[in-house]
Amino acid sequence: MKTHLKRKNYYLDEKKIRRVRTILGAKTETEAIDAALNLVVFRKEILKSLEKVAGQGWSRKGFLVAKHLIDTDLYIDLIQSGTTLPFIRELYDKDAPGIYFSSIVAQELLAGARSPAARKRVEILFRPFERVGRVVTPGHNHWKNAGGILAKVLRDRPGRT
């Protein structure tokens, strides 16, 4: 994406800028503001993509659309530093009809959101999916199957006795 930099002067809350710098791990105030603006733009792109495909169902042009779930660690990185933004943006651009949000990811992100501002950042990520009915919540059998798979992986892991 081509950037169009121009010097601007604004009255901004310094305390809020410091918080954004800390949350996003930005080295400068400019970097923090730019990253925060990128998150806002990305959220809008998510909303547009999801609203465009809402109601299209499971297939597109006769082909099954695969479900994609983005793991918690990628969202954490997106919130904190933004380094996964290009990957997530590419996934949304290519596979918007198949992208869903996991209730487990929502729970994990909310558990780490220790302030009202942090909670709001997390809600910005999952609310669009709720609005268009693209939330995946595993049932009891899914959890049982996952437990069996995890036990097998741990049992068969090299170096274990």
PDB file of N, CA and C in Angstrom, residues 95-158:
ATOM      1  N   ASP A  95     -10.233 -14.976   1.142  1.00  0.00           N
ATOM      2  CA  ASP A  95     -11.161 -15.986   1.628  1.00  0.00           C
ATOM      3  C   ASP A  95     -12.257 -15.452   2.539  1.00  0.00           C
ATOM      4  N   ALA A  96     -12.705 -14.234   2.316  1.00  0.00           N
ATOM      5  CA  ALA A  96     -13.703 -13.631   3.203  1.00  0.00           C
ATOM      6  C   ALA A  96     -14.931 -14.514   3.441  1.00  0.00           C
ATOM      7  N   PRO A  97     -15.467 -15.218   2.436  1.00  0.00           N
ATOM      8  CA  PRO A  97     -16.664 -16.026   2.701  1.00  0.00           C
ATOM      9  C   PRO A  97     -16.424 -17.164   3.688  1.00  0.00           C
ATOM     10  N   GLY A  98     -15.179 -17.588   3.841  1.00  0.00           N
ATOM     11  CA  GLY A  98     -14.908 -18.724   4.703  1.00  0.00           C
ATOM     12  C   GLY A  98     -14.314 -18.377   6.050  1.00  0.00           C
ATOM     13  N   ILE A  99     -14.217 -17.106   6.375  1.00  0.00           N
ATOM     14  CA  ILE A  99     -13.584 -16.721   7.636  1.00  0.00           C
ATOM     15  C   ILE A  99     -14.634 -16.617   8.735  1.00  0.00           C
ATOM     16  N   TYR A 100     -14.355 -17.310   9.821  1.00  0.00           N
ATOM     17  CA  TYR A 100     -15.231 -17.340  10.979  1.00  0.00           C
ATOM     18  C   TYR A 100     -14.417 -16.969  12.217  1.00  0.00           C
ATOM     19  N   PHE A 101     -15.110 -16.640  13.294  1.00  0.00           N
ATOM     20  CA  PHE A 101     -14.443 -16.315  14.555  1.00  0.00           C
ATOM     21  C   PHE A 101     -14.810 -17.395  15.555  1.00  0.00           C
ATOM     22  N   SER A 102     -13.845 -17.864  16.287  1.00  0.00           N
ATOM     23  CA  SER A 102     -14.062 -18.920  17.267  1.00  0.00           C
ATOM     24  C   SER A 102     -14.446 -18.336  18.625  1.00  0.00           C
ATOM     25  N   SER A 103     -15.435 -18.952  19.259  1.00  0.00           N
ATOM     26  CA  SER A 103     -15.809 -18.551  20.618  1.00  0.00           C
ATOM     27  C   SER A 103     -14.644 -18.740  21.581  1.00  0.00           C
ATOM     28  N   ILE A 104     -13.819 -19.740  21.310  1.00  0.00           N
ATOM     29  CA  ILE A 104     -12.652 -19.992  22.165  1.00  0.00           C
ATOM     30  C   ILE A 104     -11.669 -18.836  22.056  1.00  0.00           C
ATOM     31  N   VAL A 105     -11.440 -18.360  20.833  1.00  0.00           N
ATOM     32  CA  VAL A 105     -10.542 -17.222  20.630  1.00  0.00           C
ATOM     33  C   VAL A 105     -11.104 -15.989  21.330  1.00  0.00           C
ATOM     34  N   ALA A 106     -12.409 -15.771  21.218  1.00  0.00           N
ATOM     35  CA  ALA A 106     -13.033 -14.626  21.898  1.00  0.00           C
ATOM     36  C   ALA A 106     -12.803 -14.724  23.404  1.00  0.00           C
ATOM     37  N   GLN A 107     -12.995 -15.914  23.965  1.00  0.00           N
ATOM     38  CA  GLN A 107     -12.793 -16.110  25.402  1.00  0.00           C
ATOM     39  C   GLN A 107     -11.351 -15.825  25.791  1.00  0.00           C
ATOM     40  N   GLU A 108     -10.397 -16.341  25.013  1.00  0.00           N
ATOM     41  CA  GLU A 108      -8.981 -16.138  25.338  1.00  0.00           C
ATOM     42  C   GLU A 108      -8.589 -14.666  25.239  1.00  0.00           C
ATOM     43  N   LEU A 109      -9.073 -13.986  24.199  1.00  0.00           N
ATOM     44  CA  LEU A 109      -8.749 -12.561  24.051  1.00  0.00           C
ATOM     45  C   LEU A 109      -9.383 -11.736  25.165  1.00  0.00           C
ATOM     46  N   LEU A 110     -10.640 -12.034  25.502  1.00  0.00           N
ATOM     47  CA  LEU A 110     -11.310 -11.293  26.573  1.00  0.00           C
ATOM     48  C   LEU A 110     -10.656 -11.550  27.926  1.00  0.00           C
ATOM     49  N   ALA A 111     -10.150 -12.757  28.136  1.00  0.00           N
ATOM     50  CA  ALA A 111      -9.463 -13.064  29.396  1.00  0.00           C
ATOM     51  C   ALA A 111      -8.211 -12.210  29.555  1.00  0.00           C
ATOM     52  N   GLY A 112      -7.575 -11.859  28.444  1.00  0.00           N
ATOM     53  CA  GLY A 112      -6.372 -11.030  28.494  1.00  0.00           C
ATOM     54  C   GLY A 112      -6.656  -9.541  28.473  1.00  0.00           C
ATOM     55  N   ALA A 113      -7.911  -9.176  28.247  1.00  0.00           N
ATOM     56  CA  ALA A 113      -8.293  -7.757  28.183  1.00  0.00           C
ATOM     57  C   ALA A 113      -8.603  -7.279  29.589  1.00  0.00           C
ATOM     58  N   ARG A 114      -7.638  -6.657  30.228  1.00  0.00           N
ATOM     59  CA  ARG A 114      -7.773  -6.314  31.650  1.00  0.00           C
ATOM     60  C   ARG A 114      -8.322  -4.920  31.908  1.00  0.00           C
ATOM     61  N   SER A 115      -8.589  -4.167  30.853  1.00  0.00           N
ATOM     62  CA  SER A 115      -9.133  -2.814  31.035  1.00  0.00           C
ATOM     63  C   SER A 115     -10.309  -2.633  30.073  1.00  0.00           C
ATOM     64  N   PRO A 116     -11.146  -1.634  30.327  1.00  0.00           N
ATOM     65  CA  PRO A 116     -12.248  -1.371  29.399  1.00  0.00           C
ATOM     66  C   PRO A 116     -11.751  -1.079  27.975  1.00  0.00           C
ATOM     67  N   ALA A 117     -10.638  -0.376  27.849  1.00  0.00           N
ATOM     68  CA  ALA A 117     -10.095  -0.067  26.519  1.00  0.00           C
ATOM     69  C   ALA A 117      -9.625  -1.340  25.821  1.00  0.00           C
ATOM     70  N   ALA A 118      -8.985  -2.228  26.572  1.00  0.00           N
ATOM     71  CA  ALA A 118      -8.521  -3.490  25.991  1.00  0.00           C
ATOM     72  C   ALA A 118      -9.714  -4.342  25.562  1.00  0.00           C
ATOM     73  N   ARG A 119     -10.740  -4.373  26.397  1.00  0.00           N
ATOM     74  CA  ARG A 119     -11.952  -5.132  26.043  1.00  0.00           C
ATOM     75  C   ARG A 119     -12.572  -4.584  24.758  1.00  0.00           C
ATOM     76  N   LYS A 120     -12.582  -3.281  24.627  1.00  0.00           N
ATOM     77  CA  LYS A 120     -13.159  -2.668  23.421  1.00  0.00           C
ATOM     78  C   LYS A 120     -12.357  -3.063  22.182  1.00  0.00           C
ATOM     79  N   ARG A 121     -11.021  -3.104  22.295  1.00  0.00           N
ATOM     80  CA  ARG A 121     -10.184  -3.515  21.159  1.00  0.00           C
ATOM     81  C   ARG A 121     -10.491  -4.947  20.740  1.00  0.00           C
ATOM     82  N   VAL A 122     -10.720  -5.802  21.732  1.00  0.00           N
ATOM     83  CA  VAL A 122     -11.045  -7.199  21.431  1.00  0.00           C
ATOM     84  C   VAL A 122     -12.431  -7.287  20.784  1.00  0.00           C
ATOM     85  N   GLU A 123     -13.385  -6.550  21.331  1.00  0.00           N
ATOM     86  CA  GLU A 123     -14.742  -6.583  20.779  1.00  0.00           C
ATOM     87  C   GLU A 123     -14.779  -6.082  19.342  1.00  0.00           C
ATOM     88  N   ILE A 124     -13.911  -5.142  19.007  1.00  0.00           N
ATOM     89  CA  ILE A 124     -13.818  -4.653  17.629  1.00  0.00           C
ATOM     90  C   ILE A 124     -13.500  -5.804  16.678  1.00  0.00           C
ATOM     91  N   LEU A 125     -12.748  -6.783  17.163  1.00  0.00           N
ATOM     92  CA  LEU A 125     -12.377  -7.918  16.320  1.00  0.00           C
ATOM     93  C   LEU A 125     -13.528  -8.900  16.114  1.00  0.00           C
ATOM     94  N   PHE A 126     -14.303  -9.212  17.160  1.00  0.00           N
ATOM     95  CA  PHE A 126     -15.306 -10.258  16.989  1.00  0.00           C
ATOM     96  C   PHE A 126     -16.719  -9.785  16.725  1.00  0.00           C
ATOM     97  N   ARG A 127     -17.055  -8.541  17.030  1.00  0.00           N
ATOM     98  CA  ARG A 127     -18.428  -8.058  16.820  1.00  0.00           C
ATOM     99  C   ARG A 127     -18.892  -8.187  15.361  1.00  0.00           C
ATOM    100  N   PRO A 128     -18.056  -7.858  14.374  1.00  0.00           N
ATOM    101  CA  PRO A 128     -18.524  -8.012  12.981  1.00  0.00           C
ATOM    102  C   PRO A 128     -18.924  -9.455  12.655  1.00  0.00           C
ATOM    103  N   PHE A 129     -18.208 -10.422  13.202  1.00  0.00           N
ATOM    104  CA  PHE A 129     -18.521 -11.820  12.963  1.00  0.00           C
ATOM    105  C   PHE A 129     -19.843 -12.198  13.634  1.00  0.00           C
ATOM    106  N   GLU A 130     -20.082 -11.671  14.829  1.00  0.00           N
ATOM    107  CA  GLU A 130     -21.348 -11.924  15.509  1.00  0.00           C
ATOM    108  C   GLU A 130     -22.505 -11.362  14.693  1.00  0.00           C
ATOM    109  N   ARG A 131     -22.285 -10.158  14.166  1.00  0.00           N
ATOM    110  CA  ARG A 131     -23.346  -9.472  13.437  1.00  0.00           C
ATOM    111  C   ARG A 131     -23.801 -10.262  12.201  1.00  0.00           C
ATOM    112  N   VAL A 132     -22.879 -10.959  11.548  1.00  0.00           N
ATOM    113  CA  VAL A 132     -23.246 -11.699  10.332  1.00  0.00           C
ATOM    114  C   VAL A 132     -23.336 -13.204  10.562  1.00  0.00           C
ATOM    115  N   GLY A 133     -23.327 -13.634  11.825  1.00  0.00           N
ATOM    116  CA  GLY A 133     -23.519 -15.045  12.138  1.00  0.00           C
ATOM    117  C   GLY A 133     -22.367 -15.948  11.754  1.00  0.00           C
ATOM    118  N   ARG A 134     -21.143 -15.460  11.877  1.00  0.00           N
ATOM    119  CA  ARG A 134     -19.969 -16.251  11.522  1.00  0.00           C
ATOM    120  C   ARG A 134     -19.121 -16.545  12.761  1.00  0.00           C
ATOM    121  N   VAL A 135     -19.761 -17.157  13.755  1.00  0.00           N
ATOM    122  CA  VAL A 135     -19.070 -17.546  14.977  1.00  0.00           C
ATOM    123  C   VAL A 135     -19.162 -19.063  15.101  1.00  0.00           C
ATOM    124  N   VAL A 136     -18.038 -19.686  15.379  1.00  0.00           N
ATOM    125  CA  VAL A 136     -17.976 -21.132  15.546  1.00  0.00           C
ATOM    126  C   VAL A 136     -17.770 -21.439  17.028  1.00  0.00           C
ATOM    127  N   THR A 137     -18.671 -22.272  17.565  1.00  0.00           N
ATOM    128  CA  THR A 137     -18.572 -22.677  18.957  1.00  0.00           C
ATOM    129  C   THR A 137     -18.546 -24.196  19.004  1.00  0.00           C
ATOM    130  N   PRO A 138     -17.427 -24.777  19.440  1.00  0.00           N
ATOM    131  CA  PRO A 138     -17.350 -26.243  19.488  1.00  0.00           C
ATOM    132  C   PRO A 138     -18.316 -26.824  20.509  1.00  0.00           C
ATOM    133  N   GLY A 139     -18.865 -27.974  20.165  1.00  0.00           N
ATOM    134  CA  GLY A 139     -19.754 -28.687  21.074  1.00  0.00           C
ATOM    135  C   GLY A 139     -18.978 -29.703  21.899  1.00  0.00           C
ATOM    136  N   HIS A 140     -19.695 -30.416  22.716  1.00  0.00           N
ATOM    137  CA  HIS A 140     -19.098 -31.392  23.626  1.00  0.00           C
ATOM    138  C   HIS A 140     -18.288 -32.442  22.868  1.00  0.00           C
ATOM    139  N   ASN A 141     -18.827 -32.996  21.794  1.00  0.00           N
ATOM    140  CA  ASN A 141     -18.115 -34.024  21.035  1.00  0.00           C
ATOM    141  C   ASN A 141     -16.823 -33.486  20.420  1.00  0.00           C
ATOM    142  N   HIS A 142     -16.840 -32.231  19.997  1.00  0.00           N
ATOM    143  CA  HIS A 142     -15.614 -31.624  19.469  1.00  0.00           C
ATOM    144  C   HIS A 142     -14.519 -31.597  20.534  1.00  0.00           C
ATOM    145  N   TRP A 143     -14.902 -31.224  21.750  1.00  0.00           N
ATOM    146  CA  TRP A 143     -13.928 -31.168  22.843  1.00  0.00           C
ATOM    147  C   TRP A 143     -13.396 -32.564  23.177  1.00  0.00           C
ATOM    148  N   LYS A 144     -14.279 -33.558  23.168  1.00  0.00           N
ATOM    149  CA  LYS A 144     -13.843 -34.931  23.429  1.00  0.00           C
ATOM    150  C   LYS A 144     -12.863 -35.390  22.350  1.00  0.00           C
ATOM    151  N   ASN A 145     -13.194 -35.121  21.098  1.00  0.00           N
ATOM    152  CA  ASN A 145     -12.295 -35.505  20.002  1.00  0.00           C
ATOM    153  C   ASN A 145     -10.955 -34.787  20.113  1.00  0.00           C
ATOM    154  N   ALA A 146     -10.987 -33.513  20.455  1.00  0.00           N
ATOM    155  CA  ALA A 146      -9.741 -32.741  20.605  1.00  0.00           C
ATOM    156  C   ALA A 146      -8.888 -33.326  21.728  1.00  0.00           C
ATOM    157  N   GLY A 147      -9.527 -33.735  22.817  1.00  0.00           N
ATOM    158  CA  GLY A 147      -8.789 -34.360  23.920  1.00  0.00           C
ATOM    159  C   GLY A 147      -8.096 -35.634  23.484  1.00  0.00           C
ATOM    160  N   GLY A 148      -8.786 -36.454  22.705  1.00  0.00           N
ATOM    161  CA  GLY A 148      -8.189 -37.684  22.198  1.00  0.00           C
ATOM    162  C   GLY A 148      -7.022 -37.420  21.259  1.00  0.00           C
ATOM    163  N   ILE A 149      -7.173 -36.436  20.392  1.00  0.00           N
ATOM    164  CA  ILE A 149      -6.098 -36.068  19.456  1.00  0.00           C
ATOM    165  C   ILE A 149      -4.895 -35.535  20.221  1.00  0.00           C
ATOM    166  N   LEU A 150      -5.143 -34.666  21.191  1.00  0.00           N
ATOM    167  CA  LEU A 150      -4.042 -34.111  21.983  1.00  0.00           C
ATOM    168  C   LEU A 150      -3.307 -35.221  22.742  1.00  0.00           C
ATOM    169  N   ALA A 151      -4.042 -36.162  23.314  1.00  0.00           N
ATOM    170  CA  ALA A 151      -3.415 -37.277  24.029  1.00  0.00           C
ATOM    171  C   ALA A 151      -2.531 -38.081  23.083  1.00  0.00           C
ATOM    172  N   LYS A 152      -3.013 -38.316  21.870  1.00  0.00           N
ATOM    173  CA  LYS A 152      -2.226 -39.077  20.889  1.00  0.00           C
ATOM    174  C   LYS A 152      -0.964 -38.313  20.500  1.00  0.00           C
ATOM    175  N   VAL A 153      -1.104 -37.021  20.254  1.00  0.00           N
ATOM    176  CA  VAL A 153       0.069 -36.204  19.896  1.00  0.00           C
ATOM    177  C   VAL A 153       1.104 -36.250  21.019  1.00  0.00           C
ATOM    178  N   LEU A 154       0.659 -36.083  22.242  1.00  0.00           N
ATOM    179  CA  LEU A 154       1.582 -36.094  23.378  1.00  0.00           C
ATOM    180  C   LEU A 154       2.208 -37.474  23.580  1.00  0.00           C
ATOM    181  N   ARG A 155       1.421 -38.517  23.371  1.00  0.00           N
ATOM    182  CA  ARG A 155       1.915 -39.885  23.524  1.00  0.00           C
ATOM    183  C   ARG A 155       2.948 -40.230  22.449  1.00  0.00           C
ATOM    184  N   ASP A 156       2.709 -39.783  21.220  1.00  0.00           N
ATOM    185  CA  ASP A 156       3.560 -40.139  20.095  1.00  0.00           C
ATOM    186  C   ASP A 156       4.699 -39.150  19.853  1.00  0.00           C
ATOM    187  N   ARG A 157       4.789 -38.136  20.665  1.00  0.00           N
ATOM    188  CA  ARG A 157       5.809 -37.097  20.472  1.00  0.00           C
ATOM    189  C   ARG A 157       7.203 -37.712  20.659  1.00  0.00           C
ATOM    190  N   PRO A 158       8.099 -37.427  19.700  1.00  0.00           N
ATOM    191  CA  PRO A 158       9.470 -37.952  19.831  1.00  0.00           C
ATOM    192  C   PRO A 158      10.133 -37.475  21.131  1.00  0.00           C
TER     193      PRO A 158
END
